[in-house]
PDB file of C-alpha atoms in Angstrom:
ATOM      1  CA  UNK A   1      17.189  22.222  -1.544  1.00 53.00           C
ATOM      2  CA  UNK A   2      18.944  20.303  -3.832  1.00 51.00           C
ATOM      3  CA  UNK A   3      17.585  20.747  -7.288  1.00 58.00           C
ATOM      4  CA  UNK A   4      19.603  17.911  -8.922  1.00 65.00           C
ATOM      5  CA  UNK A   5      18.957  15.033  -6.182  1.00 94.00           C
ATOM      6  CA  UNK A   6      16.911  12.458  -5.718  1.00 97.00           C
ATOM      7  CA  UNK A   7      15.642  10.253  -2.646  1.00 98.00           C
ATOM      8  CA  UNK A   8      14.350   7.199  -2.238  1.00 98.00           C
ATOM      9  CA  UNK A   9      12.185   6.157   0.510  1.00 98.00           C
ATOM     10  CA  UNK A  10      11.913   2.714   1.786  1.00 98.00           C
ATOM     11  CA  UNK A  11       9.014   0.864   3.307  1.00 97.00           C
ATOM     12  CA  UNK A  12       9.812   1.586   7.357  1.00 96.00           C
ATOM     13  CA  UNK A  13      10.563   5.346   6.558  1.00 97.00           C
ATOM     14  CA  UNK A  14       7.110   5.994   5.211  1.00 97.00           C
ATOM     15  CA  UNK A  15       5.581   3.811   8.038  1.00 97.00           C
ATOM     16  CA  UNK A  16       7.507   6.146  10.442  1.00 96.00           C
ATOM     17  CA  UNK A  17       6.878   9.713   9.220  1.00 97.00           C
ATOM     18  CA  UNK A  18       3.107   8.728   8.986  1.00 96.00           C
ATOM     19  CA  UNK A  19       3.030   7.594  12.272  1.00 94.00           C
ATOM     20  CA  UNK A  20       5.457   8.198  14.677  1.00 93.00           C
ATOM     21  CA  UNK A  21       6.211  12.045  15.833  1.00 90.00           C
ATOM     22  CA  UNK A  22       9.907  11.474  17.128  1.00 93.00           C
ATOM     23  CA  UNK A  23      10.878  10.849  13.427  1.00 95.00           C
ATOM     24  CA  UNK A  24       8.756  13.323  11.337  1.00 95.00           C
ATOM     25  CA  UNK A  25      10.788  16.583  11.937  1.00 95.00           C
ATOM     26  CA  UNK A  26      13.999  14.400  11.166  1.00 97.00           C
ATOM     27  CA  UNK A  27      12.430  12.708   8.147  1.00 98.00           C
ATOM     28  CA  UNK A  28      10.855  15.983   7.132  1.00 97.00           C
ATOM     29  CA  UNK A  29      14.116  17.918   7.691  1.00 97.00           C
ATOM     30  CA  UNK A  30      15.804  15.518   5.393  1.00 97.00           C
ATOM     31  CA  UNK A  31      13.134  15.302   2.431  1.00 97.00           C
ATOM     32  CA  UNK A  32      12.937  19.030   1.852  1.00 96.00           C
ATOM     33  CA  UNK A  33      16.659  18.798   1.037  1.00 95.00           C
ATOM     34  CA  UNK A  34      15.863  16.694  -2.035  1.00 96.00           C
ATOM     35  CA  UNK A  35      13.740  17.678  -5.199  1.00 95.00           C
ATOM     36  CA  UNK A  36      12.681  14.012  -6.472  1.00 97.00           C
ATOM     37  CA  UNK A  37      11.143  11.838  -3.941  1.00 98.00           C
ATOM     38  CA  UNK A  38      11.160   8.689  -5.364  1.00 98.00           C
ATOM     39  CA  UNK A  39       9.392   4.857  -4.692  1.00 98.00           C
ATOM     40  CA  UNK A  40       9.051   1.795  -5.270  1.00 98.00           C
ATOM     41  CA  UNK A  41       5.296  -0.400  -5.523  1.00 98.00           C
ATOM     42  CA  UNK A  42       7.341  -2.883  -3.838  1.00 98.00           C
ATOM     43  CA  UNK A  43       6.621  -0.577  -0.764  1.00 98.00           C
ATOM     44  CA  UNK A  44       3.013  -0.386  -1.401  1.00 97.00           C
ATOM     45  CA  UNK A  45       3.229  -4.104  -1.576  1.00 97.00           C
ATOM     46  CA  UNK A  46       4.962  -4.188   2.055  1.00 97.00           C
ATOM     47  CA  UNK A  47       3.053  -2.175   3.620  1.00 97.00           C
ATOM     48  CA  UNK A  48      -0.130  -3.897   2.657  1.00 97.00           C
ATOM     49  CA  UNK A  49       1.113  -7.081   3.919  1.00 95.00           C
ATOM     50  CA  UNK A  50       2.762  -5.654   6.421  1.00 95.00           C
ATOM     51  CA  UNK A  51       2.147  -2.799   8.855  1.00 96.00           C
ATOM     52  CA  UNK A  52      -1.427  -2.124   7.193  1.00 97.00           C
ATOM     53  CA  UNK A  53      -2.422  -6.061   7.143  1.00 96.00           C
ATOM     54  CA  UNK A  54      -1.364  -5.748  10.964  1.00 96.00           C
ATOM     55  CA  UNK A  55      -3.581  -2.619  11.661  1.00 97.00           C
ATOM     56  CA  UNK A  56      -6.558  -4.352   9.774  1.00 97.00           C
ATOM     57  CA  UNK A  57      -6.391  -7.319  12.018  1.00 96.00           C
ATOM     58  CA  UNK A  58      -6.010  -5.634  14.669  1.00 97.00           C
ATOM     59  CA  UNK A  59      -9.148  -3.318  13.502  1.00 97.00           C
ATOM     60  CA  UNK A  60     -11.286  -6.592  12.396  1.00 97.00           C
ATOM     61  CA  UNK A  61     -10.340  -8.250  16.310  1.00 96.00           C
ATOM     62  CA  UNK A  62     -11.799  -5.221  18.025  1.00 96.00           C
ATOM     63  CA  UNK A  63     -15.221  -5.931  16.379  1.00 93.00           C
ATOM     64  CA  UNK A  64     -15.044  -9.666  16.565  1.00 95.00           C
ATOM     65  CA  UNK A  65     -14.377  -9.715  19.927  1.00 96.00           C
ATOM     66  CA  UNK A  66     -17.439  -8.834  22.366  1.00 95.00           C
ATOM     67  CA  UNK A  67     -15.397  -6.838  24.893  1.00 97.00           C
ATOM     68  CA  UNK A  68     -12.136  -4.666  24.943  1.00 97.00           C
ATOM     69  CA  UNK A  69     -10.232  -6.729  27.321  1.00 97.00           C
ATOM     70  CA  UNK A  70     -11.585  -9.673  25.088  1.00 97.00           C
ATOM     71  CA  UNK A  71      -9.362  -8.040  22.083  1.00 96.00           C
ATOM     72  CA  UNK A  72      -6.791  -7.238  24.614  1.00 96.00           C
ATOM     73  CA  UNK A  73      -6.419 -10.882  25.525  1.00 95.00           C
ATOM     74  CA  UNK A  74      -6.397 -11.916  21.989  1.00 93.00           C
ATOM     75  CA  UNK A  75      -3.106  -9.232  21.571  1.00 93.00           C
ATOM     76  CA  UNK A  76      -1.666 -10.325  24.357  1.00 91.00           C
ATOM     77  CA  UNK A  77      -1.823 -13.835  22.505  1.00 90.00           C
ATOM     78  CA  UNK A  78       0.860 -12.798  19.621  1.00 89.00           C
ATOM     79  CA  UNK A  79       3.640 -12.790  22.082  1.00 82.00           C
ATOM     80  CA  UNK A  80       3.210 -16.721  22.112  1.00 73.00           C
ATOM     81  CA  UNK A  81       3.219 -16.869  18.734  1.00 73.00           C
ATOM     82  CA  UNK A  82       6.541 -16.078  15.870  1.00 72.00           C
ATOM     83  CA  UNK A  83       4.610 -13.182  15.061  1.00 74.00           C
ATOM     84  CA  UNK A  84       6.637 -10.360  16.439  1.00 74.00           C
ATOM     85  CA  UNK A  85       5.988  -7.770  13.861  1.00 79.00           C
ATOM     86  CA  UNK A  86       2.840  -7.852  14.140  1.00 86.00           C
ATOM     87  CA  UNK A  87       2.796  -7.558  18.144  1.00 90.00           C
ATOM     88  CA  UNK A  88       4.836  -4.850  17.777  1.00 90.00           C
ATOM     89  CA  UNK A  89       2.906  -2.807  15.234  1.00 92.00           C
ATOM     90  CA  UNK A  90       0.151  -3.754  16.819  1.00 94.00           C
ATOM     91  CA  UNK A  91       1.397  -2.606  20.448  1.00 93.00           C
ATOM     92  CA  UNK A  92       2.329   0.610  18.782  1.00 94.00           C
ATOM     93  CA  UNK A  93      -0.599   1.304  17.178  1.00 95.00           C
ATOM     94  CA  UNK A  94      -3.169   1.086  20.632  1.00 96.00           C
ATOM     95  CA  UNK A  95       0.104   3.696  22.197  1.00 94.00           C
ATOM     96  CA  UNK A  96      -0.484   5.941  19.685  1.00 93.00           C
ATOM     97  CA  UNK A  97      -4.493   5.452  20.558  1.00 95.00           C
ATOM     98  CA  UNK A  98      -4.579   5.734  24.146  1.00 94.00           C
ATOM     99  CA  UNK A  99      -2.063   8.873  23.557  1.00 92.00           C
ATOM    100  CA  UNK A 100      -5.459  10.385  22.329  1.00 90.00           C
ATOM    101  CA  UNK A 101      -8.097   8.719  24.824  1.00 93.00           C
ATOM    102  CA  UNK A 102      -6.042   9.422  27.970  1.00 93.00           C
ATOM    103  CA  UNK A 103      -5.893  13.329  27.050  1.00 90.00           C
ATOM    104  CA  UNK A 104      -9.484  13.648  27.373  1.00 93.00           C
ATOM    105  CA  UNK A 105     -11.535  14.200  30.840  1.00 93.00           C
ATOM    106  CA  UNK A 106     -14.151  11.679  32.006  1.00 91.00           C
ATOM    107  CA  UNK A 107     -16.841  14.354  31.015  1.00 93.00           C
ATOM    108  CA  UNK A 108     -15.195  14.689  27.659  1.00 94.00           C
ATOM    109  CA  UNK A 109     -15.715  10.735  27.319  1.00 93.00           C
ATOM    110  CA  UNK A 110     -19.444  11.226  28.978  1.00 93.00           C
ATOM    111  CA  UNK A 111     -20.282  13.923  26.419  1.00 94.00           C
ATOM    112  CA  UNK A 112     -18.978  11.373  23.539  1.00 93.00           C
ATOM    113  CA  UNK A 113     -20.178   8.152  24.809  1.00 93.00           C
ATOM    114  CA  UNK A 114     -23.811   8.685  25.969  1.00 93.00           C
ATOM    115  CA  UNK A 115     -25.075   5.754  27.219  1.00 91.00           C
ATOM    116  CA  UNK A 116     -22.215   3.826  25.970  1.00 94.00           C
ATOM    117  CA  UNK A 117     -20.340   1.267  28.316  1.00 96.00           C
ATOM    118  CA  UNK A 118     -16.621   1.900  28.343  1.00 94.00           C
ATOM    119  CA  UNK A 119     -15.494  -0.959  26.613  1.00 96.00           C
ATOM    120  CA  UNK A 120     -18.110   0.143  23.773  1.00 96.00           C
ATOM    121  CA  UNK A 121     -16.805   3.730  23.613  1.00 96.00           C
ATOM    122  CA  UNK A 122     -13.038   2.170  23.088  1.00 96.00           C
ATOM    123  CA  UNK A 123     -13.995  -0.048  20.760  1.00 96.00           C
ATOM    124  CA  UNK A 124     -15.585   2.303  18.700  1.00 96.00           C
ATOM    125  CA  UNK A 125     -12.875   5.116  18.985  1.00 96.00           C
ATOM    126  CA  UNK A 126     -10.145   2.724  18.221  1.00 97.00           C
ATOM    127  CA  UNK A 127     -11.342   1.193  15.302  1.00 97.00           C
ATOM    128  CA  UNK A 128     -12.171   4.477  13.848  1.00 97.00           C
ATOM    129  CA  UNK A 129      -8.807   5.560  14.612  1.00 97.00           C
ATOM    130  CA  UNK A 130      -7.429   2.678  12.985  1.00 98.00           C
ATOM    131  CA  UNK A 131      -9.337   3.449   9.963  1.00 97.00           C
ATOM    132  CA  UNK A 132      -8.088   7.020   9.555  1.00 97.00           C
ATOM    133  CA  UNK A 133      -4.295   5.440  10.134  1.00 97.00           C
ATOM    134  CA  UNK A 134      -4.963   2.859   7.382  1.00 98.00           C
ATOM    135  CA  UNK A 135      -6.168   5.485   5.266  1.00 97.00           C
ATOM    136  CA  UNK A 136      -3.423   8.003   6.003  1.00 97.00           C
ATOM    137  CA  UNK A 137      -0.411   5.660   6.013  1.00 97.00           C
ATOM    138  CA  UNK A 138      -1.614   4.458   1.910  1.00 97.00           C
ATOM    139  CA  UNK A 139      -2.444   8.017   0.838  1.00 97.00           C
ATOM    140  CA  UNK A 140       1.005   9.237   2.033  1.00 96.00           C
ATOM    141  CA  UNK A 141       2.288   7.877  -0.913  1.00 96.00           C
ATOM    142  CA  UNK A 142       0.408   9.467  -3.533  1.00 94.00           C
ATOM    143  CA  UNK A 143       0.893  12.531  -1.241  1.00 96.00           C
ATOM    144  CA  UNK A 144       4.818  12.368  -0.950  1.00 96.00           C
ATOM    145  CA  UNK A 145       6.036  10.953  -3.702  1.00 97.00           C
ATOM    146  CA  UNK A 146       6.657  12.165  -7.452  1.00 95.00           C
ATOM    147  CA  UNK A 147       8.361   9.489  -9.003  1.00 97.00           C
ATOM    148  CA  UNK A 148       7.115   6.079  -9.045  1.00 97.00           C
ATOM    149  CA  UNK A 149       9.250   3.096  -9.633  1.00 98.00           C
ATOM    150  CA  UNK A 150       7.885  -0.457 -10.733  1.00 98.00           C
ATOM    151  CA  UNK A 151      10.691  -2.065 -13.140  1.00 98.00           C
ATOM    152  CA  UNK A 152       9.185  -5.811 -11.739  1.00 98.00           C
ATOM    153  CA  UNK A 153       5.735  -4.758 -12.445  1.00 98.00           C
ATOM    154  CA  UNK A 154       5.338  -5.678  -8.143  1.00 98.00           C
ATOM    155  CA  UNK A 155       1.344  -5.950  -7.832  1.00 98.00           C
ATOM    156  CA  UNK A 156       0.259  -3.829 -10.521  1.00 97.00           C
ATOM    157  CA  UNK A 157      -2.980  -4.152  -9.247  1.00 97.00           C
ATOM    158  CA  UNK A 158      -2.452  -3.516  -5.725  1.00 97.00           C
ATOM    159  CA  UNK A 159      -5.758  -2.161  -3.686  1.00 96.00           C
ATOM    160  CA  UNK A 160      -5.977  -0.893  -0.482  1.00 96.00           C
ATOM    161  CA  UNK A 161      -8.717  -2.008   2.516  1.00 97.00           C
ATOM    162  CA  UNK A 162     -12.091  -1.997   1.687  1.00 96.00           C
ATOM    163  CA  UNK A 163     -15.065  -1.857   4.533  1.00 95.00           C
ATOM    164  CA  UNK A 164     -17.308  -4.570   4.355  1.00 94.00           C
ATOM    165  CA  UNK A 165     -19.923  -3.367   6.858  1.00 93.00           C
ATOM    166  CA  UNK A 166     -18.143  -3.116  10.373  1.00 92.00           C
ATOM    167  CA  UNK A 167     -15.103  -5.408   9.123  1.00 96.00           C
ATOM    168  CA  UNK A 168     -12.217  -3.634   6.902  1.00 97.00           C
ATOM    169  CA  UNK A 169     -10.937  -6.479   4.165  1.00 97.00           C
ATOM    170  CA  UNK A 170      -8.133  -6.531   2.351  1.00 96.00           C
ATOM    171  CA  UNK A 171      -8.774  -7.701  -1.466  1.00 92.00           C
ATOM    172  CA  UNK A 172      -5.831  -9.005  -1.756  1.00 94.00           C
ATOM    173  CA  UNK A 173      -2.893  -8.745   0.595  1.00 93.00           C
ATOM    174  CA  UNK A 174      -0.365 -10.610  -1.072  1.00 95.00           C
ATOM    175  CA  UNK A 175       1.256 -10.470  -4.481  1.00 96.00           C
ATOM    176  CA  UNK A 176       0.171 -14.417  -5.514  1.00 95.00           C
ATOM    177  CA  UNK A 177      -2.927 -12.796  -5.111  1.00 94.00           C
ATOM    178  CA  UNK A 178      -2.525 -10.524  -8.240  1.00 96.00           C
ATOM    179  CA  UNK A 179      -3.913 -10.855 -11.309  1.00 96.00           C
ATOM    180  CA  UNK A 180      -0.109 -10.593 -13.142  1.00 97.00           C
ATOM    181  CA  UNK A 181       2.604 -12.321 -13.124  1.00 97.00           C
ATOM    182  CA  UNK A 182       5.348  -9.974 -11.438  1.00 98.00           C
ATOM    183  CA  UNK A 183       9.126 -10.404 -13.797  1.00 97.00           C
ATOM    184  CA  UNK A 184      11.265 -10.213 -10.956  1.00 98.00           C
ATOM    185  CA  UNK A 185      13.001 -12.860 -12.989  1.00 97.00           C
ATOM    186  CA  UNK A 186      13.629 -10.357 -15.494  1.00 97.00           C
ATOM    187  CA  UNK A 187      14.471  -7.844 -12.875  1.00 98.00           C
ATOM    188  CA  UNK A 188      16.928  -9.730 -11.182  1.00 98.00           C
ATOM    189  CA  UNK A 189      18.570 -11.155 -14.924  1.00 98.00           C
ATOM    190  CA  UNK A 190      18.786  -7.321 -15.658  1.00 98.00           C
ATOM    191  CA  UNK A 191      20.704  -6.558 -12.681  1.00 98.00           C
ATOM    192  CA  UNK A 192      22.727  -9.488 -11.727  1.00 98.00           C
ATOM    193  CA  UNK A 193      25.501  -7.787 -11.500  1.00 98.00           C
ATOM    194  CA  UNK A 194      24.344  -6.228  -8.620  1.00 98.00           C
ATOM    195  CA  UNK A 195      22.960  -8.749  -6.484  1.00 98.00           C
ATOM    196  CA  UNK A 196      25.832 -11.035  -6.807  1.00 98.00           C
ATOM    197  CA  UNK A 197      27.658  -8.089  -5.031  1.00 98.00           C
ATOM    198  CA  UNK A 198      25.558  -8.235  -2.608  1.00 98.00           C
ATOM    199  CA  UNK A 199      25.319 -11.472  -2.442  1.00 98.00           C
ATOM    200  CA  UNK A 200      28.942 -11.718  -2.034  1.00 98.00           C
ATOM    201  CA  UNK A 201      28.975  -9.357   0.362  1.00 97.00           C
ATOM    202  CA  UNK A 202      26.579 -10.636   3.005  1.00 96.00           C
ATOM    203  CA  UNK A 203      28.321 -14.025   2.693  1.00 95.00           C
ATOM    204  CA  UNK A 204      31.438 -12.419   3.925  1.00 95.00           C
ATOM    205  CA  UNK A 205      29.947 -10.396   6.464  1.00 95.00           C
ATOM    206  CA  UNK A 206      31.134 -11.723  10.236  1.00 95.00           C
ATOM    207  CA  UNK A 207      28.789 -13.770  11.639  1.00 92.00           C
ATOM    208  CA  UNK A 208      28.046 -11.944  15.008  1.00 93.00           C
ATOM    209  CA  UNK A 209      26.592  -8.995  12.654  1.00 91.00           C
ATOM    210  CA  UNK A 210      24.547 -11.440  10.672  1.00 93.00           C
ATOM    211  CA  UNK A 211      21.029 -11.977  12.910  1.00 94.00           C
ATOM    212  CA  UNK A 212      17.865 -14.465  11.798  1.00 92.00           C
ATOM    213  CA  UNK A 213      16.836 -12.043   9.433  1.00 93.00           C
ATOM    214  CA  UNK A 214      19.550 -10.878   7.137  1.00 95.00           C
ATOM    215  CA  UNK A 215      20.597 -15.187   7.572  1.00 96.00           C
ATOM    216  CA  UNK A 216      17.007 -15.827   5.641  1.00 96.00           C
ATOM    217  CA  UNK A 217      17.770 -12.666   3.308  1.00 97.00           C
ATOM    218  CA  UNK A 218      20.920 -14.311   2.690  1.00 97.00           C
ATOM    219  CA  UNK A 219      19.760 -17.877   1.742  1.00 97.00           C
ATOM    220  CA  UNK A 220      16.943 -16.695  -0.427  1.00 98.00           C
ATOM    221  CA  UNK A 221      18.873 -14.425  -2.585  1.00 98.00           C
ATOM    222  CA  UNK A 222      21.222 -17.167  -2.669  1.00 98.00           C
ATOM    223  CA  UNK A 223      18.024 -19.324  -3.913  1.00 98.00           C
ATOM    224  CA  UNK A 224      17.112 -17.120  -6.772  1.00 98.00           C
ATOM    225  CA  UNK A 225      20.309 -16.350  -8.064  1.00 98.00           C
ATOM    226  CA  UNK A 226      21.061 -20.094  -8.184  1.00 97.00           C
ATOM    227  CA  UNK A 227      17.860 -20.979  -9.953  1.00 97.00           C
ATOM    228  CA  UNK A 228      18.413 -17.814 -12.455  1.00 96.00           C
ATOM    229  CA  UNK A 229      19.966 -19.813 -15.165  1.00 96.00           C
ATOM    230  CA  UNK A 230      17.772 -22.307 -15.467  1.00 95.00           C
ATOM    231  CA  UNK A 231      14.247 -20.862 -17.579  1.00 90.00           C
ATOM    232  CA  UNK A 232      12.074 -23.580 -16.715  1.00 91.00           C
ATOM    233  CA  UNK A 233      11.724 -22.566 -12.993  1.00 93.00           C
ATOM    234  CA  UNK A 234       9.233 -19.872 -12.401  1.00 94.00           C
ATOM    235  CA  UNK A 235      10.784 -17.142 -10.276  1.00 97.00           C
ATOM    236  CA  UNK A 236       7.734 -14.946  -9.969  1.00 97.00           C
ATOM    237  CA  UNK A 237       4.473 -14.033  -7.675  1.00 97.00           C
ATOM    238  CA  UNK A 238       3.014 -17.135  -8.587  1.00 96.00           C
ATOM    239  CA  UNK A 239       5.068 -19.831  -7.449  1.00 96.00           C
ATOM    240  CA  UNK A 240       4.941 -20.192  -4.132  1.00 94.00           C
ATOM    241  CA  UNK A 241       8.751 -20.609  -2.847  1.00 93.00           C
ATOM    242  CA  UNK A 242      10.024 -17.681  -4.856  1.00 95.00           C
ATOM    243  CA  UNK A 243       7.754 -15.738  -3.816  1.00 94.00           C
ATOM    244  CA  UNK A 244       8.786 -15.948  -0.401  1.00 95.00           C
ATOM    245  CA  UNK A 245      12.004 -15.574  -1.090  1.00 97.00           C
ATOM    246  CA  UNK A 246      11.698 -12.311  -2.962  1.00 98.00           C
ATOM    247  CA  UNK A 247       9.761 -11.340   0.093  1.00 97.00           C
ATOM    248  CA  UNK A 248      13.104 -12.117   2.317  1.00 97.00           C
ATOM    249  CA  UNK A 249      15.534  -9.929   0.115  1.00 97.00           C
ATOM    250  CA  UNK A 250      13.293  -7.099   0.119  1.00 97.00           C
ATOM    251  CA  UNK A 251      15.652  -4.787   0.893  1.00 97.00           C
ATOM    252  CA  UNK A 252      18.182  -5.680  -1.380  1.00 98.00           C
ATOM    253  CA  UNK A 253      15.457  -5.028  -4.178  1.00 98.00           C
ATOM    254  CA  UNK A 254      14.728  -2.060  -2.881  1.00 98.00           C
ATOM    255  CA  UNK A 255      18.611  -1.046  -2.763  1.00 98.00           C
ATOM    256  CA  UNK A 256      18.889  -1.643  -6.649  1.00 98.00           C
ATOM    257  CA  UNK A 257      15.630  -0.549  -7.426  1.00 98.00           C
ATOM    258  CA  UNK A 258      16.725   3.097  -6.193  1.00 98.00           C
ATOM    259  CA  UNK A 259      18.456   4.978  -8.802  1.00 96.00           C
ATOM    260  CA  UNK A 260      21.832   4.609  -9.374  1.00 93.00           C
ATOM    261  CA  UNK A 261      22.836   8.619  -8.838  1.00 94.00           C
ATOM    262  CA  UNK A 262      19.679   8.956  -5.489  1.00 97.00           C
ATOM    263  CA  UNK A 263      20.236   8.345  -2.101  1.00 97.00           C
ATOM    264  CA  UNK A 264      17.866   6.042  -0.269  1.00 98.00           C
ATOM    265  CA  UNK A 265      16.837   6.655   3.381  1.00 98.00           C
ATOM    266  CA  UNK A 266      16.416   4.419   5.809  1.00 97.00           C
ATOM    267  CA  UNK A 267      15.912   3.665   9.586  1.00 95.00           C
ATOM    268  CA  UNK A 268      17.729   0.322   9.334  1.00 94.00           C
ATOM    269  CA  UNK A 269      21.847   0.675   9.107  1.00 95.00           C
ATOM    270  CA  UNK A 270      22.459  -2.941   9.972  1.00 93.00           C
ATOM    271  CA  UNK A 271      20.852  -4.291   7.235  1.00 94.00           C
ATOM    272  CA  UNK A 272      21.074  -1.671   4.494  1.00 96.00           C
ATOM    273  CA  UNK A 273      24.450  -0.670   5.479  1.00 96.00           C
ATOM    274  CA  UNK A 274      26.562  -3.620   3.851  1.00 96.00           C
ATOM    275  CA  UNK A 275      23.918  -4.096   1.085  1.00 97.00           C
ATOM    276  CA  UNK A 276      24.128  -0.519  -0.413  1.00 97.00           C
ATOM    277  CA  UNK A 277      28.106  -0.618   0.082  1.00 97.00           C
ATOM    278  CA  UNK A 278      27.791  -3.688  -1.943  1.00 97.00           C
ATOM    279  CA  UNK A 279      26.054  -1.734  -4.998  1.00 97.00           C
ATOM    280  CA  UNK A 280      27.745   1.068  -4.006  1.00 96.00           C
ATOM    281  CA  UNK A 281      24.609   2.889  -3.391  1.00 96.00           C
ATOM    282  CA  UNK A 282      24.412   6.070  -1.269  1.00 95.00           C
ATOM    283  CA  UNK A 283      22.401   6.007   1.541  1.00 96.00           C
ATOM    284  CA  UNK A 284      21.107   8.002   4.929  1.00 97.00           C
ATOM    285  CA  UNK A 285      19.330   7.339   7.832  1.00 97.00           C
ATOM    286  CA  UNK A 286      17.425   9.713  10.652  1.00 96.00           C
TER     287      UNK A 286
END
C-alpha cells in the first residue's frame, strides 16, 4: 500500500464492485494499493437517479404487476423505448437473481414456497433481493470510502429508498428535488480553467471517437461555460435546463472534482480518457 495516495472512485466503479463478481477482485486488488479512498456526493446523486432509481422501478413493477411474466412483459417493454440504461441495469439485475433461484432444487423452492404459486414465490424472492441490492449498493459508500468530497454542495440532502408498505419510494430522486440550491456555478467559476481544457479538448477530438453521449456532454458543457459570465442566469439544481446539462458533463465534474495529486478509477476509457488528459488528471481503469 501506498501510504501517500489517494483514489477516487467514480459512479460505475462503485456500481460494479457492489454488484458484479468479474470486477471485485480487480477493483479490490486495486483499492488496497491506495490509503485514501475518496468521493464525490455527485455519485450518491447518480446512483440514486440512476442504477438505484432503475432497481426501484424495477422492484415497485414486480408488485404492481399481478403475475411474473406480467412484469416480464412490462421489461421487455424498455427495449421500445430510449431507455437503454435502464433495460440494461434492469436485465442485469434479474441475471444476477436467477443466478441465485436457478442454484436451488425444486424441493429447496417447495420447502420455501409452501403453498405458494411460482410466479408468487419469484415475485417475492426478487423483490427482496432487490431490496438487499438497494441497500447494499448505498451503504457501500459509507463502507468504502474515507474522504468525502462535496465542493458544489450536490444534494446535500440526498436520502435513500424508503418502503412504503410493499412499494420502495424514492423521496426524492433528483437534485431539483432538494431543498438547496447546489453552486455548481460557483464550482465551475472556481475551476474554469479546467473545463475549458476540456472543453477544448473534446471539441478537437475526431469525430468517429465522439458517440451520442460524449456529443451531448460536449454541447452542455459548452452551454454552461457560455452562460458563465453572465450572473443573471441561474446555473444551478433549480433551473431546469442547467440542470440537465450538469447531469450530461458528469464526468467531467467528477474528473476535476478528484484531487489534483489522486488518481481516479474508472471502467470507462473512452470517455474519461481525453477528459482527464485534458486536466491532466491521472487515471486507471480494471
Amino acid at each position: 500500500m501506498n501510504s501517500y495516495k489517494e483514489i477516487f472512485i467514480e459512479t460505475s466503479t462503485l456500481v460494479d464492485f457492489t454488484f458484479k463478481k468479474e470486477y471485485r477482485d480487480k477493483i479490490s486488488a486495486i483499492l488496497d494499493e491506495y490509503s485514501v479512498k475518496s468521493s464525490s456526493n455527485y455519485v450518491r446523486m447518480e446512483l440514486l437517479r440512476g442504477v438505484i432509481g432503475y432497481l426501484v422501478y424495477l422492484h415497485n413493477k414486480i408488485f404492481t404487476c399481478p403475475q411474473w411474466s406480467d412484469a416480464m412483459r412490462a421489461v421487455s417493454r424498455l427495449s421500445a423505448t430510449p431507455q437503454r440504461h435502464r433495460l440494461g441495469t434492469v436485465l442485469e439485475a434479474l441475471q444476477q437473481f436467477w443466478t441465485e433461484v436457478e442454484a436451488k432444487t425444486p424441493k429447496e423452492i417447495q420447502r420455501e414456497s409452501g403453498e405458494m404459486s411460482l410466479s408468487d414465490y419469484l415475485r417475492e424472492k426478487c423483490s427482496s433481493f432487490l431490496r438487499v441490492s438497494i441497500r447494499r449498493l448505498w451503504r457501500q459508500y459509507e463502507k468504502i470510502i474515507d474522504k468525502k468530497l462535496n465542493p458544489m454542495d450536490c444534494f446535500i440532502d440526498i436520502q435513500p429508498p424508503m418502503r412504503e408498505g410493499d412499494m420502495l419510494a424514492i423521496p426524492a430522486r433528483t437534485c431539483e428535488k432538494s431543498t438547496f440550491e447546489c453552486k455548481i456555478r460557483q464550482f465551475f467559476i472556481e475551476n474554469q480553467k479546467s473545463f475549458d481544457s476540456v472543453r477544448d479538448h473534446l471539441r478537437d477530438l475526431p469525430e468517429e471517437n465522439v458517440d451520442n453521449e460524449l456529443k451531448r456532454h460536449r454541447q452542455s458543457l459548452k452551454e454552461i461555460l457560455r452562460l458563465l459570465p453572465y450572473r443573471n442566469r441561474k446555473i444551478s439544481n433549480k433551473e431546469p435546463k442547467m440542470k440537465k446539462c450538469c447531469w450530461n458533463c458528469g464526468d467531467s465534474i467528477l474528473a476535476v472534482v478528484t484531487p489534483e495529486d489522486a488518481t481516479i478509477l474508472h471502467h470507462n476509457p473512452r470517455h474519461y480518457n481525453p477528459i482527464c488528459t485534458a486536466v491532466k488528471q491521472q487515471s486507471i481503469t480494471y
